mmCIF file with all atom_site columns, C-alpha atoms in Angstrom:
data_model
loop_
_atom_site.group_PDB
_atom_site.id
_atom_site.type_symbol
_atom_site.label_atom_id
_atom_site.label_alt_id
_atom_site.label_comp_id
_atom_site.label_asym_id
_atom_site.label_entity_id
_atom_site.label_seq_id
_atom_site.pdbx_PDB_ins_code
_atom_site.Cartn_x
_atom_site.Cartn_y
_atom_site.Cartn_z
_atom_site.occupancy
_atom_site.B_iso_or_equiv
_atom_site.pdbx_formal_charge
_atom_site.auth_seq_id
_atom_site.auth_comp_id
_atom_site.auth_asym_id
_atom_site.auth_atom_id
_atom_site.pdbx_PDB_model_num
ATOM 1   C CA . GLN A 1 1   ? 0.000   0.000  0.000   1.00 62.00 ? 361 GLN A CA 1
ATOM 2   C CA . LYS A 1 2   ? 1.352   3.401  -0.964  1.00 73.00 ? 362 LYS A CA 1
ATOM 3   C CA . GLU A 1 3   ? 1.996   5.763  1.907   1.00 89.00 ? 363 GLU A CA 1
ATOM 4   C CA . VAL A 1 4   ? -0.148  8.567  0.441   1.00 94.00 ? 364 VAL A CA 1
ATOM 5   C CA . GLU A 1 5   ? -2.894  8.054  -2.125  1.00 93.00 ? 365 GLU A CA 1
ATOM 6   C CA . GLN A 1 6   ? -4.227  10.883 -4.256  1.00 93.00 ? 366 GLN A CA 1
ATOM 7   C CA . ASP A 1 7   ? -6.384  10.620 -7.350  1.00 84.00 ? 367 ASP A CA 1
ATOM 8   C CA . PRO A 1 8   ? -4.453  12.411 -10.132 1.00 79.00 ? 368 PRO A CA 1
ATOM 9   C CA . GLY A 1 9   ? -7.638  13.535 -11.925 1.00 80.00 ? 369 GLY A CA 1
ATOM 10  C CA . PRO A 1 10  ? -8.040  15.675 -13.974 1.00 90.00 ? 370 PRO A CA 1
ATOM 11  C CA . LEU A 1 11  ? -11.000 17.281 -12.257 1.00 94.00 ? 371 LEU A CA 1
ATOM 12  C CA . SER A 1 12  ? -12.958 19.805 -14.320 1.00 96.00 ? 372 SER A CA 1
ATOM 13  C CA . VAL A 1 13  ? -15.459 22.145 -12.698 1.00 96.00 ? 373 VAL A CA 1
ATOM 14  C CA . PRO A 1 14  ? -17.371 25.241 -13.846 1.00 97.00 ? 374 PRO A CA 1
ATOM 15  C CA . GLU A 1 15  ? -16.358 28.598 -12.475 1.00 98.00 ? 375 GLU A CA 1
ATOM 16  C CA . GLY A 1 16  ? -18.003 29.297 -9.126  1.00 97.00 ? 376 GLY A CA 1
ATOM 17  C CA . ALA A 1 17  ? -18.314 25.633 -8.145  1.00 97.00 ? 377 ALA A CA 1
ATOM 18  C CA . ILE A 1 18  ? -16.820 24.083 -5.023  1.00 97.00 ? 378 ILE A CA 1
ATOM 19  C CA . VAL A 1 19  ? -13.718 22.013 -5.667  1.00 97.00 ? 379 VAL A CA 1
ATOM 20  C CA . SER A 1 20  ? -13.211 19.061 -3.348  1.00 96.00 ? 380 SER A CA 1
ATOM 21  C CA . LEU A 1 21  ? -9.867  17.274 -3.216  1.00 97.00 ? 381 LEU A CA 1
ATOM 22  C CA . ASN A 1 22  ? -8.711  14.546 -0.887  1.00 96.00 ? 382 ASN A CA 1
ATOM 23  C CA . CYS A 1 23  ? -5.872  12.245 0.066   1.00 97.00 ? 383 CYS A CA 1
ATOM 24  C CA . THR A 1 24  ? -5.777  9.090  2.097   1.00 97.00 ? 384 THR A CA 1
ATOM 25  C CA . TYR A 1 25  ? -2.772  7.757  3.920   1.00 96.00 ? 385 TYR A CA 1
ATOM 26  C CA . SER A 1 26  ? -1.645  4.628  5.657   1.00 94.00 ? 386 SER A CA 1
ATOM 27  C CA . ASN A 1 27  ? 0.781   5.872  8.315   1.00 92.00 ? 387 ASN A CA 1
ATOM 28  C CA . SER A 1 28  ? -1.212  6.690  11.441  1.00 92.00 ? 388 SER A CA 1
ATOM 29  C CA . ALA A 1 29  ? 1.806   8.551  12.847  1.00 91.00 ? 389 ALA A CA 1
ATOM 30  C CA . PHE A 1 30  ? 1.412   11.441 10.371  1.00 92.00 ? 390 PHE A CA 1
ATOM 31  C CA . GLN A 1 31  ? 0.622   14.618 12.277  1.00 90.00 ? 391 GLN A CA 1
ATOM 32  C CA . TYR A 1 32  ? 1.487   17.497 9.932   1.00 90.00 ? 392 TYR A CA 1
ATOM 33  C CA . PHE A 1 33  ? -0.542  17.927 6.752   1.00 92.00 ? 393 PHE A CA 1
ATOM 34  C CA . MET A 1 34  ? 0.004   20.301 3.880   1.00 92.00 ? 394 MET A CA 1
ATOM 35  C CA . TRP A 1 35  ? -1.454  21.248 0.529   1.00 95.00 ? 395 TRP A CA 1
ATOM 36  C CA . TYR A 1 36  ? 0.718   22.621 -2.228  1.00 95.00 ? 396 TYR A CA 1
ATOM 37  C CA . ARG A 1 37  ? -0.477  24.258 -5.445  1.00 96.00 ? 397 ARG A CA 1
ATOM 38  C CA . GLN A 1 38  ? 1.547   23.878 -8.623  1.00 96.00 ? 398 GLN A CA 1
ATOM 39  C CA . TYR A 1 39  ? 0.818   25.937 -11.700 1.00 96.00 ? 399 TYR A CA 1
ATOM 40  C CA . SER A 1 40  ? 1.930   24.706 -15.097 1.00 92.00 ? 400 SER A CA 1
ATOM 41  C CA . ARG A 1 41  ? 5.677   25.190 -15.644 1.00 88.00 ? 401 ARG A CA 1
ATOM 42  C CA . LYS A 1 42  ? 6.133   26.320 -12.037 1.00 92.00 ? 402 LYS A CA 1
ATOM 43  C CA . GLY A 1 43  ? 7.278   24.722 -8.819  1.00 93.00 ? 403 GLY A CA 1
ATOM 44  C CA . PRO A 1 44  ? 4.816   23.872 -6.026  1.00 94.00 ? 404 PRO A CA 1
ATOM 45  C CA . GLU A 1 45  ? 3.916   26.584 -3.509  1.00 93.00 ? 405 GLU A CA 1
ATOM 46  C CA . LEU A 1 46  ? 2.608   25.990 -0.003  1.00 91.00 ? 406 LEU A CA 1
ATOM 47  C CA . LEU A 1 47  ? -1.119  26.703 0.189   1.00 94.00 ? 407 LEU A CA 1
ATOM 48  C CA . MET A 1 48  ? -2.266  25.396 3.559   1.00 92.00 ? 408 MET A CA 1
ATOM 49  C CA . TYR A 1 49  ? -0.897  23.449 6.480   1.00 87.00 ? 409 TYR A CA 1
ATOM 50  C CA . THR A 1 50  ? -2.550  21.953 9.525   1.00 89.00 ? 410 THR A CA 1
ATOM 51  C CA . TYR A 1 51  ? -1.441  20.065 12.570  1.00 85.00 ? 411 TYR A CA 1
ATOM 52  C CA . SER A 1 52  ? -3.369  17.005 13.752  1.00 84.00 ? 412 SER A CA 1
ATOM 53  C CA . SER A 1 53  ? -7.129  16.783 13.219  1.00 84.00 ? 413 SER A CA 1
ATOM 54  C CA . GLY A 1 54  ? -9.540  19.612 12.544  1.00 86.00 ? 414 GLY A CA 1
ATOM 55  C CA . ASN A 1 55  ? -10.308 22.338 10.041  1.00 91.00 ? 415 ASN A CA 1
ATOM 56  C CA . LYS A 1 56  ? -8.392  25.357 8.900   1.00 94.00 ? 416 LYS A CA 1
ATOM 57  C CA . GLU A 1 57  ? -9.821  28.113 6.753   1.00 95.00 ? 417 GLU A CA 1
ATOM 58  C CA . ASP A 1 58  ? -7.991  30.725 4.698   1.00 94.00 ? 418 ASP A CA 1
ATOM 59  C CA . GLY A 1 59  ? -10.156 32.819 2.425   1.00 96.00 ? 419 GLY A CA 1
ATOM 60  C CA . ARG A 1 60  ? -11.805 30.551 -0.119  1.00 97.00 ? 420 ARG A CA 1
ATOM 61  C CA . PHE A 1 61  ? -9.713  27.547 0.975   1.00 97.00 ? 421 PHE A CA 1
ATOM 62  C CA . THR A 1 62  ? -10.556 25.081 3.740   1.00 97.00 ? 422 THR A CA 1
ATOM 63  C CA . ALA A 1 63  ? -8.335  22.197 4.795   1.00 97.00 ? 423 ALA A CA 1
ATOM 64  C CA . GLN A 1 64  ? -9.766  19.334 6.826   1.00 96.00 ? 424 GLN A CA 1
ATOM 65  C CA . VAL A 1 65  ? -7.982  16.503 8.563   1.00 96.00 ? 425 VAL A CA 1
ATOM 66  C CA . ASP A 1 66  ? -9.676  13.379 9.877   1.00 94.00 ? 426 ASP A CA 1
ATOM 67  C CA . LYS A 1 67  ? -6.960  11.316 11.524  1.00 93.00 ? 427 LYS A CA 1
ATOM 68  C CA . SER A 1 68  ? -9.367  8.591  12.600  1.00 93.00 ? 428 SER A CA 1
ATOM 69  C CA . SER A 1 69  ? -10.129 7.891  8.949   1.00 93.00 ? 429 SER A CA 1
ATOM 70  C CA . LYS A 1 70  ? -6.628  8.783  7.713   1.00 95.00 ? 430 LYS A CA 1
ATOM 71  C CA . TYR A 1 71  ? -8.190  11.210 5.291   1.00 94.00 ? 431 TYR A CA 1
ATOM 72  C CA . ILE A 1 72  ? -7.490  14.843 4.466   1.00 97.00 ? 432 ILE A CA 1
ATOM 73  C CA . SER A 1 73  ? -9.430  17.219 2.238   1.00 97.00 ? 433 SER A CA 1
ATOM 74  C CA . LEU A 1 74  ? -9.056  20.576 0.571   1.00 97.00 ? 434 LEU A CA 1
ATOM 75  C CA . PHE A 1 75  ? -12.095 22.594 -0.440  1.00 97.00 ? 435 PHE A CA 1
ATOM 76  C CA . ILE A 1 76  ? -12.013 25.596 -2.749  1.00 98.00 ? 436 ILE A CA 1
ATOM 77  C CA . ARG A 1 77  ? -15.139 27.733 -2.662  1.00 98.00 ? 437 ARG A CA 1
ATOM 78  C CA . ASP A 1 78  ? -16.256 29.990 -5.499  1.00 98.00 ? 438 ASP A CA 1
ATOM 79  C CA . SER A 1 79  ? -13.599 28.499 -7.773  1.00 98.00 ? 439 SER A CA 1
ATOM 80  C CA . GLN A 1 80  ? -11.921 30.764 -10.306 1.00 98.00 ? 440 GLN A CA 1
ATOM 81  C CA . PRO A 1 81  ? -10.073 29.987 -13.550 1.00 97.00 ? 441 PRO A CA 1
ATOM 82  C CA . SER A 1 82  ? -6.923  31.114 -11.720 1.00 97.00 ? 442 SER A CA 1
ATOM 83  C CA . ASP A 1 83  ? -7.382  28.110 -9.407  1.00 98.00 ? 443 ASP A CA 1
ATOM 84  C CA . SER A 1 84  ? -6.586  25.801 -12.328 1.00 97.00 ? 444 SER A CA 1
ATOM 85  C CA . ALA A 1 85  ? -3.472  23.989 -11.186 1.00 97.00 ? 445 ALA A CA 1
ATOM 86  C CA . THR A 1 86  ? -2.241  20.721 -9.751  1.00 96.00 ? 446 THR A CA 1
ATOM 87  C CA . TYR A 1 87  ? -2.781  20.332 -6.025  1.00 97.00 ? 447 TYR A CA 1
ATOM 88  C CA . LEU A 1 88  ? -0.436  18.101 -4.054  1.00 96.00 ? 448 LEU A CA 1
ATOM 89  C CA . CYS A 1 89  ? -1.021  16.858 -0.551  1.00 96.00 ? 449 CYS A CA 1
ATOM 90  C CA . ALA A 1 90  ? 1.947   16.246 1.720   1.00 93.00 ? 450 ALA A CA 1
ATOM 91  C CA . MET A 1 91  ? 2.336   15.012 5.260   1.00 91.00 ? 451 MET A CA 1
ATOM 92  C CA . SER A 1 92  ? 4.924   14.078 7.838   1.00 88.00 ? 452 SER A CA 1
ATOM 93  C CA . VAL A 1 93  ? 5.327   12.427 11.187  1.00 86.00 ? 453 VAL A CA 1
ATOM 94  C CA . ALA A 1 94  ? 7.588   14.972 12.765  1.00 78.00 ? 454 ALA A CA 1
ATOM 95  C CA . ARG A 1 95  ? 8.183   18.631 12.281  1.00 73.00 ? 455 ARG A CA 1
ATOM 96  C CA . GLY A 1 96  ? 10.838  18.718 9.610   1.00 66.00 ? 456 GLY A CA 1
ATOM 97  C CA . ASN A 1 97  ? 10.752  19.526 5.951   1.00 61.00 ? 457 ASN A CA 1
ATOM 98  C CA . ASN A 1 98  ? 12.858  16.615 4.803   1.00 65.00 ? 458 ASN A CA 1
ATOM 99  C CA . ARG A 1 99  ? 10.395  14.000 5.986   1.00 75.00 ? 459 ARG A CA 1
ATOM 100 C CA . LEU A 1 100 ? 7.455   14.913 3.786   1.00 85.00 ? 460 LEU A CA 1
ATOM 101 C CA . ALA A 1 101 ? 5.489   12.195 1.965   1.00 91.00 ? 461 ALA A CA 1
ATOM 102 C CA . PHE A 1 102 ? 3.735   13.595 -1.097  1.00 93.00 ? 462 PHE A CA 1
ATOM 103 C CA . GLY A 1 103 ? 0.693   12.475 -3.029  1.00 95.00 ? 463 GLY A CA 1
ATOM 104 C CA . LYS A 1 104 ? 0.867   12.268 -6.825  1.00 93.00 ? 464 LYS A CA 1
ATOM 105 C CA . GLY A 1 105 ? -1.032  15.532 -7.245  1.00 94.00 ? 465 GLY A CA 1
ATOM 106 C CA . ASN A 1 106 ? -4.545  16.191 -8.530  1.00 94.00 ? 466 ASN A CA 1
ATOM 107 C CA . GLN A 1 107 ? -4.993  18.362 -11.639 1.00 94.00 ? 467 GLN A CA 1
ATOM 108 C CA . VAL A 1 108 ? -7.887  20.806 -11.396 1.00 96.00 ? 468 VAL A CA 1
ATOM 109 C CA . VAL A 1 109 ? -9.344  22.735 -14.331 1.00 96.00 ? 469 VAL A CA 1
ATOM 110 C CA . VAL A 1 110 ? -11.856 25.521 -13.648 1.00 97.00 ? 470 VAL A CA 1
ATOM 111 C CA . ILE A 1 111 ? -13.840 26.281 -16.777 1.00 97.00 ? 471 ILE A CA 1
ATOM 112 C CA . PRO A 1 112 ? -14.968 29.915 -17.248 1.00 95.00 ? 472 PRO A CA 1
ATOM 113 C CA . GLU B 2 1   ? 16.222  38.460 -8.184  1.00 52.00 ? 680 GLU B CA 1
ATOM 114 C CA . THR B 2 2   ? 14.083  36.920 -5.492  1.00 64.00 ? 681 THR B CA 1
ATOM 115 C CA . GLY B 2 3   ? 13.046  33.415 -4.536  1.00 92.00 ? 682 GLY B CA 1
ATOM 116 C CA . VAL B 2 4   ? 14.600  30.271 -5.903  1.00 96.00 ? 683 VAL B CA 1
ATOM 117 C CA . THR B 2 5   ? 16.020  30.356 -9.410  1.00 96.00 ? 684 THR B CA 1
ATOM 118 C CA . GLN B 2 6   ? 16.843  27.251 -11.419 1.00 97.00 ? 685 GLN B CA 1
ATOM 119 C CA . THR B 2 7   ? 18.793  27.063 -14.660 1.00 97.00 ? 686 THR B CA 1
ATOM 120 C CA . PRO B 2 8   ? 18.447  25.863 -17.280 1.00 97.00 ? 687 PRO B CA 1
ATOM 121 C CA . ARG B 2 9   ? 14.658  25.622 -17.593 1.00 96.00 ? 688 ARG B CA 1
ATOM 122 C CA . HIS B 2 10  ? 14.927  22.871 -20.182 1.00 97.00 ? 689 HIS B CA 1
ATOM 123 C CA . LEU B 2 11  ? 17.710  20.420 -20.918 1.00 96.00 ? 690 LEU B CA 1
ATOM 124 C CA . VAL B 2 12  ? 18.031  17.653 -23.481 1.00 95.00 ? 691 VAL B CA 1
ATOM 125 C CA . MET B 2 13  ? 21.036  15.406 -23.098 1.00 93.00 ? 692 MET B CA 1
ATOM 126 C CA . GLY B 2 14  ? 22.349  12.177 -24.487 1.00 91.00 ? 693 GLY B CA 1
ATOM 127 C CA . MET B 2 15  ? 23.103  9.237  -22.250 1.00 89.00 ? 694 MET B CA 1
ATOM 128 C CA . THR B 2 16  ? 26.849  9.810  -22.531 1.00 88.00 ? 695 THR B CA 1
ATOM 129 C CA . ASN B 2 17  ? 26.750  13.543 -21.821 1.00 89.00 ? 696 ASN B CA 1
ATOM 130 C CA . LYS B 2 18  ? 27.725  15.375 -18.657 1.00 94.00 ? 697 LYS B CA 1
ATOM 131 C CA . LYS B 2 19  ? 25.649  18.361 -17.618 1.00 95.00 ? 698 LYS B CA 1
ATOM 132 C CA . SER B 2 20  ? 24.880  20.326 -14.484 1.00 97.00 ? 699 SER B CA 1
ATOM 133 C CA . LEU B 2 21  ? 21.734  21.854 -13.047 1.00 98.00 ? 700 LEU B CA 1
ATOM 134 C CA . LYS B 2 22  ? 22.031  25.016 -11.011 1.00 98.00 ? 701 LYS B CA 1
ATOM 135 C CA . CYS B 2 23  ? 19.903  26.373 -8.207  1.00 98.00 ? 702 CYS B CA 1
ATOM 136 C CA . GLU B 2 24  ? 20.264  29.684 -6.425  1.00 97.00 ? 703 GLU B CA 1
ATOM 137 C CA . GLN B 2 25  ? 18.191  31.061 -3.581  1.00 96.00 ? 704 GLN B CA 1
ATOM 138 C CA . HIS B 2 26  ? 18.028  34.692 -2.457  1.00 93.00 ? 705 HIS B CA 1
ATOM 139 C CA . LEU B 2 27  ? 15.966  34.095 0.666   1.00 92.00 ? 706 LEU B CA 1
ATOM 140 C CA . GLY B 2 28  ? 18.683  33.682 3.256   1.00 91.00 ? 707 GLY B CA 1
ATOM 141 C CA . HIS B 2 29  ? 17.600  30.093 3.841   1.00 91.00 ? 708 HIS B CA 1
ATOM 142 C CA . ASN B 2 30  ? 19.930  27.510 5.301   1.00 91.00 ? 709 ASN B CA 1
ATOM 143 C CA . ALA B 2 31  ? 18.501  24.282 3.912   1.00 91.00 ? 710 ALA B CA 1
ATOM 144 C CA . MET B 2 32  ? 18.303  23.283 0.243   1.00 94.00 ? 711 MET B CA 1
ATOM 145 C CA . TYR B 2 33  ? 16.834  20.236 -1.453  1.00 94.00 ? 712 TYR B CA 1
ATOM 146 C CA . TRP B 2 34  ? 16.705  18.419 -4.771  1.00 96.00 ? 713 TRP B CA 1
ATOM 147 C CA . TYR B 2 35  ? 13.461  16.708 -5.721  1.00 95.00 ? 714 TYR B CA 1
ATOM 148 C CA . LYS B 2 36  ? 12.521  14.637 -8.767  1.00 96.00 ? 715 LYS B CA 1
ATOM 149 C CA . GLN B 2 37  ? 9.004   14.972 -10.151 1.00 96.00 ? 716 GLN B CA 1
ATOM 150 C CA . SER B 2 38  ? 7.904   12.341 -12.688 1.00 94.00 ? 717 SER B CA 1
ATOM 151 C CA . ALA B 2 39  ? 4.517   12.120 -14.351 1.00 88.00 ? 718 ALA B CA 1
ATOM 152 C CA . LYS B 2 40  ? 1.907   10.255 -12.292 1.00 83.00 ? 719 LYS B CA 1
ATOM 153 C CA . LYS B 2 41  ? 4.358   9.829  -9.385  1.00 90.00 ? 720 LYS B CA 1
ATOM 154 C CA . PRO B 2 42  ? 4.775   11.613 -6.066  1.00 91.00 ? 721 PRO B CA 1
ATOM 155 C CA . LEU B 2 43  ? 7.640   14.018 -5.547  1.00 93.00 ? 722 LEU B CA 1
ATOM 156 C CA . GLU B 2 44  ? 10.787  12.094 -4.675  1.00 93.00 ? 723 GLU B CA 1
ATOM 157 C CA . LEU B 2 45  ? 13.287  13.641 -2.293  1.00 92.00 ? 724 LEU B CA 1
ATOM 158 C CA . MET B 2 46  ? 16.815  13.143 -3.612  1.00 95.00 ? 725 MET B CA 1
ATOM 159 C CA . PHE B 2 47  ? 19.228  15.174 -1.475  1.00 95.00 ? 726 PHE B CA 1
ATOM 160 C CA . VAL B 2 48  ? 19.123  17.503 1.505   1.00 92.00 ? 727 VAL B CA 1
ATOM 161 C CA . TYR B 2 49  ? 21.724  20.066 2.484   1.00 93.00 ? 728 TYR B CA 1
ATOM 162 C CA . ASN B 2 50  ? 21.744  22.073 5.681   1.00 89.00 ? 729 ASN B CA 1
ATOM 163 C CA . PHE B 2 51  ? 24.311  24.839 6.108   1.00 89.00 ? 730 PHE B CA 1
ATOM 164 C CA . LYS B 2 52  ? 25.961  23.411 2.956   1.00 89.00 ? 731 LYS B CA 1
ATOM 165 C CA . GLU B 2 53  ? 26.464  19.998 4.538   1.00 89.00 ? 732 GLU B CA 1
ATOM 166 C CA . GLN B 2 54  ? 24.677  17.019 3.025   1.00 89.00 ? 733 GLN B CA 1
ATOM 167 C CA . THR B 2 55  ? 22.304  15.537 5.572   1.00 86.00 ? 734 THR B CA 1
ATOM 168 C CA . GLU B 2 56  ? 20.383  13.119 3.406   1.00 83.00 ? 735 GLU B CA 1
ATOM 169 C CA . ASN B 2 57  ? 20.871  11.032 0.282   1.00 85.00 ? 736 ASN B CA 1
ATOM 170 C CA . ASN B 2 58  ? 17.786  9.008  -0.515  1.00 84.00 ? 737 ASN B CA 1
ATOM 171 C CA . SER B 2 59  ? 19.535  6.090  -2.214  1.00 88.00 ? 738 SER B CA 1
ATOM 172 C CA . VAL B 2 60  ? 20.059  8.152  -5.344  1.00 94.00 ? 739 VAL B CA 1
ATOM 173 C CA . PRO B 2 61  ? 22.178  6.501  -8.092  1.00 94.00 ? 740 PRO B CA 1
ATOM 174 C CA . SER B 2 62  ? 25.733  7.797  -8.312  1.00 94.00 ? 741 SER B CA 1
ATOM 175 C CA . ARG B 2 63  ? 25.096  9.193  -11.803 1.00 95.00 ? 742 ARG B CA 1
ATOM 176 C CA . PHE B 2 64  ? 23.517  12.096 -9.873  1.00 97.00 ? 743 PHE B CA 1
ATOM 177 C CA . SER B 2 65  ? 26.116  14.047 -7.924  1.00 96.00 ? 744 SER B CA 1
ATOM 178 C CA . PRO B 2 66  ? 25.080  17.057 -5.827  1.00 96.00 ? 745 PRO B CA 1
ATOM 179 C CA . GLU B 2 67  ? 27.292  19.951 -4.807  1.00 97.00 ? 746 GLU B CA 1
ATOM 180 C CA . CYS B 2 68  ? 26.554  22.723 -2.352  1.00 96.00 ? 747 CYS B CA 1
ATOM 181 C CA . PRO B 2 69  ? 29.410  25.267 -2.233  1.00 95.00 ? 748 PRO B CA 1
ATOM 182 C CA . ASN B 2 70  ? 27.469  27.619 0.084   1.00 93.00 ? 749 ASN B CA 1
ATOM 183 C CA . SER B 2 71  ? 23.990  28.011 1.563   1.00 90.00 ? 750 SER B CA 1
ATOM 184 C CA . SER B 2 72  ? 22.764  29.957 -1.465  1.00 94.00 ? 751 SER B CA 1
ATOM 185 C CA . HIS B 2 73  ? 23.843  27.654 -4.279  1.00 97.00 ? 752 HIS B CA 1
ATOM 186 C CA . LEU B 2 74  ? 23.113  24.064 -5.108  1.00 97.00 ? 753 LEU B CA 1
ATOM 187 C CA . PHE B 2 75  ? 24.165  22.055 -8.137  1.00 98.00 ? 754 PHE B CA 1
ATOM 188 C CA . LEU B 2 76  ? 23.195  18.668 -9.494  1.00 98.00 ? 755 LEU B CA 1
ATOM 189 C CA . HIS B 2 77  ? 25.848  17.151 -11.736 1.00 97.00 ? 756 HIS B CA 1
ATOM 190 C CA . LEU B 2 78  ? 24.568  14.592 -14.208 1.00 96.00 ? 757 LEU B CA 1
ATOM 191 C CA . HIS B 2 79  ? 26.492  11.926 -16.118 1.00 94.00 ? 758 HIS B CA 1
ATOM 192 C CA . THR B 2 80  ? 25.638  8.754  -18.040 1.00 93.00 ? 759 THR B CA 1
ATOM 193 C CA . LEU B 2 81  ? 21.937  9.177  -17.365 1.00 94.00 ? 760 LEU B CA 1
ATOM 194 C CA . GLN B 2 82  ? 19.216  6.781  -18.468 1.00 94.00 ? 761 GLN B CA 1
ATOM 195 C CA . PRO B 2 83  ? 15.989  7.630  -20.328 1.00 94.00 ? 762 PRO B CA 1
ATOM 196 C CA . GLU B 2 84  ? 14.011  6.883  -17.140 1.00 94.00 ? 763 GLU B CA 1
ATOM 197 C CA . ASP B 2 85  ? 15.814  9.810  -15.517 1.00 96.00 ? 764 ASP B CA 1
ATOM 198 C CA . SER B 2 86  ? 13.783  12.176 -17.699 1.00 96.00 ? 765 SER B CA 1
ATOM 199 C CA . ALA B 2 87  ? 11.704  14.257 -15.297 1.00 96.00 ? 766 ALA B CA 1
ATOM 200 C CA . LEU B 2 88  ? 11.243  17.681 -13.762 1.00 97.00 ? 767 LEU B CA 1
ATOM 201 C CA . TYR B 2 89  ? 14.004  18.364 -11.242 1.00 98.00 ? 768 TYR B CA 1
ATOM 202 C CA . LEU B 2 90  ? 12.962  20.782 -8.553  1.00 97.00 ? 769 LEU B CA 1
ATOM 203 C CA . CYS B 2 91  ? 15.173  22.675 -6.168  1.00 97.00 ? 770 CYS B CA 1
ATOM 204 C CA . ALA B 2 92  ? 13.717  23.957 -2.925  1.00 94.00 ? 771 ALA B CA 1
ATOM 205 C CA . SER B 2 93  ? 14.907  25.835 0.116   1.00 92.00 ? 772 SER B CA 1
ATOM 206 C CA . SER B 2 94  ? 13.669  26.439 3.635   1.00 88.00 ? 773 SER B CA 1
ATOM 207 C CA . GLN B 2 95  ? 14.784  28.469 6.617   1.00 85.00 ? 774 GLN B CA 1
ATOM 208 C CA . GLY B 2 96  ? 15.838  25.353 8.477   1.00 77.00 ? 775 GLY B CA 1
ATOM 209 C CA . LEU B 2 97  ? 15.158  21.656 8.691   1.00 73.00 ? 776 LEU B CA 1
ATOM 210 C CA . THR B 2 98  ? 12.834  21.739 11.670  1.00 70.00 ? 777 THR B CA 1
ATOM 211 C CA . GLU B 2 99  ? 11.907  25.316 12.559  1.00 56.00 ? 778 GLU B CA 1
ATOM 212 C CA . ASP B 2 100 ? 9.148   25.838 10.060  1.00 59.00 ? 779 ASP B CA 1
ATOM 213 C CA . TYR B 2 101 ? 7.113   24.315 7.317   1.00 63.00 ? 780 TYR B CA 1
ATOM 214 C CA . GLY B 2 102 ? 6.849   25.178 3.713   1.00 71.00 ? 781 GLY B CA 1
ATOM 215 C CA . TYR B 2 103 ? 9.488   24.943 1.108   1.00 84.00 ? 782 TYR B CA 1
ATOM 216 C CA . THR B 2 104 ? 10.062  27.604 -1.493  1.00 90.00 ? 783 THR B CA 1
ATOM 217 C CA . PHE B 2 105 ? 10.428  25.761 -4.756  1.00 94.00 ? 784 PHE B CA 1
ATOM 218 C CA . GLY B 2 106 ? 12.096  26.855 -7.945  1.00 96.00 ? 785 GLY B CA 1
ATOM 219 C CA . SER B 2 107 ? 10.344  26.431 -11.281 1.00 95.00 ? 786 SER B CA 1
ATOM 220 C CA . GLY B 2 108 ? 12.368  23.340 -12.070 1.00 96.00 ? 787 GLY B CA 1
ATOM 221 C CA . THR B 2 109 ? 14.518  22.041 -14.883 1.00 97.00 ? 788 THR B CA 1
ATOM 222 C CA . ARG B 2 110 ? 12.694  19.846 -17.387 1.00 97.00 ? 789 ARG B CA 1
ATOM 223 C CA . LEU B 2 111 ? 15.248  17.156 -18.248 1.00 97.00 ? 790 LEU B CA 1
ATOM 224 C CA . THR B 2 112 ? 14.932  14.865 -21.245 1.00 96.00 ? 791 THR B CA 1
ATOM 225 C CA . VAL B 2 113 ? 17.448  12.059 -21.697 1.00 95.00 ? 792 VAL B CA 1
ATOM 226 C CA . VAL B 2 114 ? 17.668  10.713 -25.235 1.00 93.00 ? 793 VAL B CA 1
#
């Protein structure tokens, strides 16, 4: 079983819709969870990070972590064409950048 | 210039060639990383440097040779590569290894081995 599972998509939605992305994982010791956004021909950029279970909201973005189900989600409200990108989940056991396990990334296309 | 800059953006090389990828960060960060990003695969950590000392080598084949002359510059020297090494090579930096989260990534070098 892969450590982090993420459906690569692509996921196409109309502008204004809610985008829902998720990752599942197998290592119950993961405590730090991140979402990165990667535009075409660019490197990933950190979008959200959360520690342990719960929700975190930042503008139109909401990150959720359910450790009991080993499941994390990212929601994008009122999606815009500028949200078209690949979204990668990442997680780690301990606080430390060099221990991140990444998902494959999920390509999102927001259609005007 | 700001952020993390990688050159070249694109590189095509034969299996017998020797080439180098360059990464430079202007953020005052102390840790730098090389990642490999292949289609339909998760990001793979290759090397980690902290204060220009290598702290991690994730079982990377010796045809990839990193060099970190100072905390701002990182190189990846390539020789006798295989076609399966074709990928996007990303450089990243962070303030430290444990103090914070969130890399700053460069835009990557798209490598094609023919």
